[in-house]
PDB file of C-alpha atoms in Angstrom:
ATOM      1  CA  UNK L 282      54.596  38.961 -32.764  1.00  0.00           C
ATOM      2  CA  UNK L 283      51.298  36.975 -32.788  1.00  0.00           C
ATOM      3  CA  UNK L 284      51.183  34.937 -29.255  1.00  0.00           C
ATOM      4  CA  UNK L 285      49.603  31.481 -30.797  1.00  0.00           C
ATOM      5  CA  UNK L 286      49.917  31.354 -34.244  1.00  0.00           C
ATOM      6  CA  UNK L 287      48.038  28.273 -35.884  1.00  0.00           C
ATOM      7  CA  UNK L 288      48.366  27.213 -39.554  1.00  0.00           C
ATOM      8  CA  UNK L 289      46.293  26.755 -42.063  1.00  0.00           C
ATOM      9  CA  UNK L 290      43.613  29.845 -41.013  1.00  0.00           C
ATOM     10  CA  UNK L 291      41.430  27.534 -44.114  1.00  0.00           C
ATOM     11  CA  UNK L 292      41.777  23.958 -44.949  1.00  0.00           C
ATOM     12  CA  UNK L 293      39.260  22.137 -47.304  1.00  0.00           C
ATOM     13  CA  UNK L 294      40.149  18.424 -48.169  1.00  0.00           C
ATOM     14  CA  UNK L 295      38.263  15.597 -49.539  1.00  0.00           C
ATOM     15  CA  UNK L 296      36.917  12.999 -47.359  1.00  0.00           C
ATOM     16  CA  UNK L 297      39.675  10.259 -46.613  1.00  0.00           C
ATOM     17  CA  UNK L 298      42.249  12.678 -46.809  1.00  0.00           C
ATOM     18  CA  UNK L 299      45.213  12.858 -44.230  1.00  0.00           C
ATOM     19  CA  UNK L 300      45.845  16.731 -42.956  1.00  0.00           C
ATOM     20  CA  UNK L 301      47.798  18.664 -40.065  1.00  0.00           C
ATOM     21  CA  UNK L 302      47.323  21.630 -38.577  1.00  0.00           C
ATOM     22  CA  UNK L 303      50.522  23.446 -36.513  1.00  0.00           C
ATOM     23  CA  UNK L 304      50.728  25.426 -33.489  1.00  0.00           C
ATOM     24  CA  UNK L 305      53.120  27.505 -32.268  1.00  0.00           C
ATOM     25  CA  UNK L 306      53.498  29.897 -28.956  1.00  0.00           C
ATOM     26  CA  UNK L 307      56.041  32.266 -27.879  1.00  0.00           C
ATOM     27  CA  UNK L 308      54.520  33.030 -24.692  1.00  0.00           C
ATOM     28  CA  UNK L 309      56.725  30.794 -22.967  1.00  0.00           C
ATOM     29  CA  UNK L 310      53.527  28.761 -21.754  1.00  0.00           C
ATOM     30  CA  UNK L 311      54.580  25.308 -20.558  1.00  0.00           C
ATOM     31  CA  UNK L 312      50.731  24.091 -21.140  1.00  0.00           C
ATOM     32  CA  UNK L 313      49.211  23.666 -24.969  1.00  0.00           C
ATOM     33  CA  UNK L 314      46.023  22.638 -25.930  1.00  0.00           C
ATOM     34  CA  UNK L 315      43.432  22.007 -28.969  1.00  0.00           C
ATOM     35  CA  UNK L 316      39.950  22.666 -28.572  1.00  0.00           C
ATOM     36  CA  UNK L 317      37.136  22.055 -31.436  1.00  0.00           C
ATOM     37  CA  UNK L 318      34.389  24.321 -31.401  1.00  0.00           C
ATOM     38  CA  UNK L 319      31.197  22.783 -33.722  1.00  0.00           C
ATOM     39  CA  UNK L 320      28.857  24.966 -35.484  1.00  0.00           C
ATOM     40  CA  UNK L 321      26.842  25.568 -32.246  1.00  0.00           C
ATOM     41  CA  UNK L 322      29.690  27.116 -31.046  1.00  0.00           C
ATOM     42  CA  UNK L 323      30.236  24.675 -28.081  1.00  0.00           C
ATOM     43  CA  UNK L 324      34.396  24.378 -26.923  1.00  0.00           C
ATOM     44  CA  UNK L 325      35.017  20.897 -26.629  1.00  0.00           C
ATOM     45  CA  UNK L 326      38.846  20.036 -25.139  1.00  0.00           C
ATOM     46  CA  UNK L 327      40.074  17.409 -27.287  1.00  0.00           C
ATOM     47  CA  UNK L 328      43.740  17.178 -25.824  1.00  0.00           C
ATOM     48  CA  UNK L 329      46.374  18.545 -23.511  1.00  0.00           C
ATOM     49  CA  UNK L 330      50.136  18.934 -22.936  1.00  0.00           C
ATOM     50  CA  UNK L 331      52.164  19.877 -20.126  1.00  0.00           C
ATOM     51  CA  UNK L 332      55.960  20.302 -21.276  1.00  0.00           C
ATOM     52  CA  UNK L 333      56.110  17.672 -23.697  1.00  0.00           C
ATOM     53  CA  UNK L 334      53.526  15.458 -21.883  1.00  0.00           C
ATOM     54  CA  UNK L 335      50.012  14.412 -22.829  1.00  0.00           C
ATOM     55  CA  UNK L 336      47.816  15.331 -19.994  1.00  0.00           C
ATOM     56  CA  UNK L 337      44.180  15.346 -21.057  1.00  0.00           C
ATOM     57  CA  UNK L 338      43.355  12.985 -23.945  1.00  0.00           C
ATOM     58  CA  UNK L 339      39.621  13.026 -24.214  1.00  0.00           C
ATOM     59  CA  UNK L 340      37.034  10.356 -26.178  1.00  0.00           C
ATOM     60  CA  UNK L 341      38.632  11.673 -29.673  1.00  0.00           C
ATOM     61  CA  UNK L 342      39.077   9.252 -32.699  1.00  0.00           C
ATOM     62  CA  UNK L 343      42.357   8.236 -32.655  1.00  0.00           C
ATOM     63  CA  UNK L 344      42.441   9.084 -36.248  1.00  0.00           C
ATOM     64  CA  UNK L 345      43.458  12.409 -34.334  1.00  0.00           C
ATOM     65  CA  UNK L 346      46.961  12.738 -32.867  1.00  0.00           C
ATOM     66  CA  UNK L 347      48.500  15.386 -31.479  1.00  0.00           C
ATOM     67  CA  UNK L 348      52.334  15.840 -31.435  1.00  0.00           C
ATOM     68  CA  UNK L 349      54.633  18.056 -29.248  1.00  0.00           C
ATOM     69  CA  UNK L 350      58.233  18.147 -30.250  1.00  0.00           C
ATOM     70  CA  UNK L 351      58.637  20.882 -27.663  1.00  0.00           C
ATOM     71  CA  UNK L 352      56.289  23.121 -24.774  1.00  0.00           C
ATOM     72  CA  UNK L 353      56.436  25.763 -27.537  1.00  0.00           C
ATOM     73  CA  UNK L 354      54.389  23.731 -30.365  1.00  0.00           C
ATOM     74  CA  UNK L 355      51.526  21.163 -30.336  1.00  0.00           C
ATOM     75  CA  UNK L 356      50.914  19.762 -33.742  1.00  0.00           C
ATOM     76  CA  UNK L 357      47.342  17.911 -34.418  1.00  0.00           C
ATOM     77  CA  UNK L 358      47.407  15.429 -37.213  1.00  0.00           C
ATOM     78  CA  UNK L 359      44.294  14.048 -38.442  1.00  0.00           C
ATOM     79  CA  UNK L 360      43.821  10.438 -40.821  1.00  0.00           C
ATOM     80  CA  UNK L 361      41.021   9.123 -43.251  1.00  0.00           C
ATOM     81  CA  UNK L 362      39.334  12.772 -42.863  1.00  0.00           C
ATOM     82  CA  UNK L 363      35.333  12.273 -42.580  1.00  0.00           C
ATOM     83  CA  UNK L 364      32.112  14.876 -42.921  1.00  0.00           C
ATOM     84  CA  UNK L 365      31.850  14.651 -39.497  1.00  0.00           C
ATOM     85  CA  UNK L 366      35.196  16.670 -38.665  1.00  0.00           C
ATOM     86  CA  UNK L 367      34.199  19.437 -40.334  1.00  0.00           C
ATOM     87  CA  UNK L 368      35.032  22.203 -37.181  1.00  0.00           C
ATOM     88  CA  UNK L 369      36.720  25.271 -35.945  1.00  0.00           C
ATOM     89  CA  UNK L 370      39.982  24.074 -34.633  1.00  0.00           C
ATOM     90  CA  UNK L 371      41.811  25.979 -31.715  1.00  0.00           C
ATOM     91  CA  UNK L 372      44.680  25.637 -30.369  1.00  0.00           C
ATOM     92  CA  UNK L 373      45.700  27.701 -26.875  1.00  0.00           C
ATOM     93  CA  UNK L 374      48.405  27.848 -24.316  1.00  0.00           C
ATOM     94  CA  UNK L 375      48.663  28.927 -20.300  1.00  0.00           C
ATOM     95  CA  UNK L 376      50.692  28.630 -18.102  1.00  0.00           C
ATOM     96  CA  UNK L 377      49.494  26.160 -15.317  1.00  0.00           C
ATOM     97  CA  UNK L 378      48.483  27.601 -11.924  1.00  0.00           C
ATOM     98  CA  UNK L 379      49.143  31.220 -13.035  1.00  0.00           C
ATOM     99  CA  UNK L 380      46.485  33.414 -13.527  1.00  0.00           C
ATOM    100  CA  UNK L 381      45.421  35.267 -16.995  1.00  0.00           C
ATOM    101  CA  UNK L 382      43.157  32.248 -18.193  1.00  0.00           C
ATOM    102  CA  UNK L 383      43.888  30.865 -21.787  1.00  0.00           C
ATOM    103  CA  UNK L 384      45.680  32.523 -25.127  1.00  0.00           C
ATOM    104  CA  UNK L 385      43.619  30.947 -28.019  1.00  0.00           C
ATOM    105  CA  UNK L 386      44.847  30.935 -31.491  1.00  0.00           C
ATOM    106  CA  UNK L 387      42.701  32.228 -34.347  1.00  0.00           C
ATOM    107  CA  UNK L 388      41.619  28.886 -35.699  1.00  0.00           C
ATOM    108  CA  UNK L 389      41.565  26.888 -38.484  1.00  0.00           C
ATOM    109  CA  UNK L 390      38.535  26.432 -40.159  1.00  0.00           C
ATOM    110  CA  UNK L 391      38.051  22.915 -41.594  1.00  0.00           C
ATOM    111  CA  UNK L 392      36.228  21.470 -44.514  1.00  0.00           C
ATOM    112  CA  UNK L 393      35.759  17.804 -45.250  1.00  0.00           C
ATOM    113  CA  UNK L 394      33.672  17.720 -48.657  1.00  0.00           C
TER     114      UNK L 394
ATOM    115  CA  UNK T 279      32.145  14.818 -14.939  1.00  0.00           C
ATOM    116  CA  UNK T 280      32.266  18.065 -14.314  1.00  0.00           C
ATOM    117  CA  UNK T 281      29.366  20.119 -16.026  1.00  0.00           C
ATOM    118  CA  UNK T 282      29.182  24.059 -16.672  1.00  0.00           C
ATOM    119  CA  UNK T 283      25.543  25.122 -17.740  1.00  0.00           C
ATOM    120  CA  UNK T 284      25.013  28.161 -19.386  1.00  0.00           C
ATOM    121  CA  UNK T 285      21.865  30.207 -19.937  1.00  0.00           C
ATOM    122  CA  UNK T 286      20.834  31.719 -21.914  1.00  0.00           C
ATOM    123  CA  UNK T 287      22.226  30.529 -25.306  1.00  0.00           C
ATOM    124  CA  UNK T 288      20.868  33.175 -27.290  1.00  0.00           C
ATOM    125  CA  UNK T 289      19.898  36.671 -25.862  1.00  0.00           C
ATOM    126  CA  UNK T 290      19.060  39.211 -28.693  1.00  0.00           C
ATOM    127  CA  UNK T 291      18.646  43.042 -27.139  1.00  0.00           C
ATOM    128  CA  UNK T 292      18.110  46.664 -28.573  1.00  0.00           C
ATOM    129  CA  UNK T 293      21.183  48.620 -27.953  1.00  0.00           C
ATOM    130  CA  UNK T 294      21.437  50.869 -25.038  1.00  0.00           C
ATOM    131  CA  UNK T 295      19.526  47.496 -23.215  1.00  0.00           C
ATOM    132  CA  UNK T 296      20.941  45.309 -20.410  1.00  0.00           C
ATOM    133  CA  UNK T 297      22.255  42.119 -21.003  1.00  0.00           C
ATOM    134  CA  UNK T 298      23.012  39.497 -18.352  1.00  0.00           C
ATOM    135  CA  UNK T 299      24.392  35.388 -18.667  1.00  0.00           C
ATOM    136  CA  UNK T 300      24.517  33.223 -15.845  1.00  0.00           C
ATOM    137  CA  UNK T 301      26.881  30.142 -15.422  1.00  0.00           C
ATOM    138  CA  UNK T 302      26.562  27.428 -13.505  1.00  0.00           C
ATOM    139  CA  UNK T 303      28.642  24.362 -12.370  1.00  0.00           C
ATOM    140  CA  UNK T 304      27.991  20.788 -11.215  1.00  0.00           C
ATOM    141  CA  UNK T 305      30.668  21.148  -9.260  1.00  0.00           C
ATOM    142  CA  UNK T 306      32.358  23.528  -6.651  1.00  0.00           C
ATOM    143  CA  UNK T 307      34.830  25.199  -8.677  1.00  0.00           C
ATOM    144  CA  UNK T 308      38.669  26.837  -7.604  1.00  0.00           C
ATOM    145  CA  UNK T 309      38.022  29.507 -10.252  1.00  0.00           C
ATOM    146  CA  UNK T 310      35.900  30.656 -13.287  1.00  0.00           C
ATOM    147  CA  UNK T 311      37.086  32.189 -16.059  1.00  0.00           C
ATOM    148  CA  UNK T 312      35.513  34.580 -19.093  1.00  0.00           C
ATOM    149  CA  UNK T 313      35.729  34.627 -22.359  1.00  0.00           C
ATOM    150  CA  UNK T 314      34.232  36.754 -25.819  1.00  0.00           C
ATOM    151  CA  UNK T 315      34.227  35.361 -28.992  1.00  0.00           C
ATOM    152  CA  UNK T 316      32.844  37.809 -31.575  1.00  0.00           C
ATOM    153  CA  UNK T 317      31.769  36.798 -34.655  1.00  0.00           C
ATOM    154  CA  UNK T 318      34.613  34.634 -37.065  1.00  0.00           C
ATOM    155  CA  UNK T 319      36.625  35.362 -34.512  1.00  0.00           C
ATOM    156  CA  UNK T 320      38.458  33.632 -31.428  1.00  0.00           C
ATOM    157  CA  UNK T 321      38.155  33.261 -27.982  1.00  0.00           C
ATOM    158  CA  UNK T 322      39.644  35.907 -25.804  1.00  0.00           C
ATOM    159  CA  UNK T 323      40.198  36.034 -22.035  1.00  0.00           C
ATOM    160  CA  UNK T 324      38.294  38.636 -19.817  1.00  0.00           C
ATOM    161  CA  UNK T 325      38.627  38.038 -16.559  1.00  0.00           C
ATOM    162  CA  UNK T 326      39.038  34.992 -13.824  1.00  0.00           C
ATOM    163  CA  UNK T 327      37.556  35.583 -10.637  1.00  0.00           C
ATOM    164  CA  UNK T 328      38.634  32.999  -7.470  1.00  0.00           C
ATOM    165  CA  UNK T 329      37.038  34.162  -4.479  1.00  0.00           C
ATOM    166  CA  UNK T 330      33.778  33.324  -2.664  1.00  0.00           C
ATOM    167  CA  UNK T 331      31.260  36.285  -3.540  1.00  0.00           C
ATOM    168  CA  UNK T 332      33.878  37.715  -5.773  1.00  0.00           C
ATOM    169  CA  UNK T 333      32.671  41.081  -7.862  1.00  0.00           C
ATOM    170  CA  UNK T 334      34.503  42.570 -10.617  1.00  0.00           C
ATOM    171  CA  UNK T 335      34.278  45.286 -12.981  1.00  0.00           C
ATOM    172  CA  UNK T 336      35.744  46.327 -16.273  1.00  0.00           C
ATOM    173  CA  UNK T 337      34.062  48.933 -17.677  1.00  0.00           C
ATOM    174  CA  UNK T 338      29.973  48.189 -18.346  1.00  0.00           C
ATOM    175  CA  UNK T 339      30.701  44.529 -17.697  1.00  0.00           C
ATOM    176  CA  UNK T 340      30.119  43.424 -14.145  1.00  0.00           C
ATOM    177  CA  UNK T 341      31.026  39.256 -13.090  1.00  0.00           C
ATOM    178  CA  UNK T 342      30.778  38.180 -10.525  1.00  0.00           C
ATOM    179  CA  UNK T 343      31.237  34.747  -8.257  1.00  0.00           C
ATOM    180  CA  UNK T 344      29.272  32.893  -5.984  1.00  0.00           C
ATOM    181  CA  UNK T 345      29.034  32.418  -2.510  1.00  0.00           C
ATOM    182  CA  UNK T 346      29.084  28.734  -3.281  1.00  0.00           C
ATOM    183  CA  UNK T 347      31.669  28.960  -5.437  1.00  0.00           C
ATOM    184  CA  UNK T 348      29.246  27.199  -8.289  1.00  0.00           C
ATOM    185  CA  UNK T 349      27.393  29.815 -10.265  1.00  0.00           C
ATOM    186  CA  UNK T 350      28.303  33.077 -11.809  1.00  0.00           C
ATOM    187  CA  UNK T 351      27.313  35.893 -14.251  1.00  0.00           C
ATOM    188  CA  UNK T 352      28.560  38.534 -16.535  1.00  0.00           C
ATOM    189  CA  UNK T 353      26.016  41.496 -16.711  1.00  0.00           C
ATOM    190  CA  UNK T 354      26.547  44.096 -19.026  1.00  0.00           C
ATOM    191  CA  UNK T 355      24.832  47.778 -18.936  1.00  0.00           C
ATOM    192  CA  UNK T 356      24.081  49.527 -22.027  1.00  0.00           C
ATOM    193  CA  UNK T 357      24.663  47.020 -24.493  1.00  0.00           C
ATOM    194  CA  UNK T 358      26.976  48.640 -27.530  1.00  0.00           C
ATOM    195  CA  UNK T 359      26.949  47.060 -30.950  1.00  0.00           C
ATOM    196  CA  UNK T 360      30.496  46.289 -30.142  1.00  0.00           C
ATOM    197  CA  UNK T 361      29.509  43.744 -27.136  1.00  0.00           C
ATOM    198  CA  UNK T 362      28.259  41.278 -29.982  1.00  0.00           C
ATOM    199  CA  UNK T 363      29.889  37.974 -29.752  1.00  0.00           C
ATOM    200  CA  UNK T 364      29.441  34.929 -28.098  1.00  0.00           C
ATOM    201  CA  UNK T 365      30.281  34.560 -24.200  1.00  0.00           C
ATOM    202  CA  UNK T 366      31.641  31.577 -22.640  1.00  0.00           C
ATOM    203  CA  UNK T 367      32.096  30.940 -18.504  1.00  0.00           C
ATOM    204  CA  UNK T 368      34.652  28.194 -18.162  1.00  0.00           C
ATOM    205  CA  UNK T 369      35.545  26.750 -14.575  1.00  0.00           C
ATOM    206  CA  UNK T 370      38.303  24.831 -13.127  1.00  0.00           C
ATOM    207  CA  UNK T 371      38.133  22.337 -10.121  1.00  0.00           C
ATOM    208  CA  UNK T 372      41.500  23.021  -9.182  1.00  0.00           C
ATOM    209  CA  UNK T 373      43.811  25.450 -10.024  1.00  0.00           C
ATOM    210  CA  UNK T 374      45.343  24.415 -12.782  1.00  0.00           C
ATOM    211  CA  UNK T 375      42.869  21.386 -13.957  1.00  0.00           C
ATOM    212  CA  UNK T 376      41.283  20.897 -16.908  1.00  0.00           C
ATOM    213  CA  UNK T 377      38.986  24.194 -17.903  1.00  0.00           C
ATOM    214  CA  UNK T 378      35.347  23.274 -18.981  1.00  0.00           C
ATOM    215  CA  UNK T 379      33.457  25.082 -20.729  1.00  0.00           C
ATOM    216  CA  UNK T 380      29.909  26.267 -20.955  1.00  0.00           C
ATOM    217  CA  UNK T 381      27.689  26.015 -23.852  1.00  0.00           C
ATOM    218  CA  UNK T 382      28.228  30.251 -24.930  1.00  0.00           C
ATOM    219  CA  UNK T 383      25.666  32.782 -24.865  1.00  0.00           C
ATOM    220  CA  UNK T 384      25.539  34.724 -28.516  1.00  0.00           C
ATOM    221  CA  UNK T 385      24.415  38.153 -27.944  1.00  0.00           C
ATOM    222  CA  UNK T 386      23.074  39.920 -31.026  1.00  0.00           C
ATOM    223  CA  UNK T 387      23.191  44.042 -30.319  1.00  0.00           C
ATOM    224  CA  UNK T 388      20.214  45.331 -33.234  1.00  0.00           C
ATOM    225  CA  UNK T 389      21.459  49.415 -33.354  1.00  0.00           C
TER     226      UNK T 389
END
């Protein structure tokens, strides 16, 4: 009954590699997002989604791209993997204007060697 | 853009010791929101505060909001091994805008 649920928890790839990570909610949020967190532990938004919709698309490779196929998943999708992506990835959900702040996933930790 | 500036970004204490972050925005904010992150773990929601001079408690942790609607702090009493983690203000301009983060504070509790 886990309320975000992200998949893989690990995910170490080679350097060119194409990999995706999924998110799921059953919170019944109509708002998804992923964050990255680098190893100074700083939350950086990389994108939003309001039912369906891309909201917040911030200066992020577009080697990234995100996918919702419906307000209760937000898929990120990631090409030509480099060093540089190596990250905590989180994905979270609210529900917009309510109160009770953000749901975060656990994360996916990846590896680009 | 909007910037959220938190300080300090490490604070180590004894247990039993105080322990106090402070927040602050570039911008006038609708609300700010709290979150702990302990160690390998994930973010997790504490508490959102909206109101002008708001003060909360839960507990040993005290936020609060200010009059300006631009800072804020979380002060905890007694520090408790368990309070290790990392603690992140985030702040909206509007209700329901994007959420910005601060940089974290990582609080280390030595028993």
């Amino acid at each position: 009954d886990t309320a975000v649920s992200q998949t893989p928890k690990y995910l170490v790839t080679q350097m060119g590699n194409d990999k995706s990570i999924k998110c799921e909610q059953n919170l019944g949020h109509d708002t998804m997002y992923w964050y990255k967190q680098d190893s100074k532990k700083f939350l950086k938004i990389m994108f939003s989604y309001n039912n369906k919709e891309l909201i917040i698309n911030e200066t992020v490779p577009n080697r990234f791209s995100p996918k919702s196929p419906d307000k209760a998943h937000l898929n990120l999708h990631i090409n030509s993997l480099e060093l540089g992506d190596s990250a905590v990835y989180f994905c979270a959900s609210s529900q917009r204007g309510a109160a009770g702040g953000y749901t975060f996933g656990s994360g996916t930790r990846l590896t680009v060697v | 853009g909007q910037q959220v500036m938190q300080i300090p970004q490490y604070q180590h204490v004894q247990e039993g010791e105080d322990f106090t972050t402070y927040c602050n925005s570039s911008t006038t904010l609708s609300n700010i929101q709290w979150y702990k992150q302990r160690p390998g773990g994930h973010p997790v929601f504490l508490i959102q505060l909206v109101k002008s001079g708001e003060v909360k408690k839960q507990k040993r942790l005290t936020f609060q909001f200010g009059e300006a609607k631009k800072n804020s702090s979380l002060h905890i009493t007694a520090t408790q091994t368990t309070d290790v983690g990392t603690y992140f203000c985030a702040g909206q301009e509007t209700s329901g805008s994007r959420l910005t983060f601060g940089e974290g504070t990582q609080l280390t509790v030595n028993p």
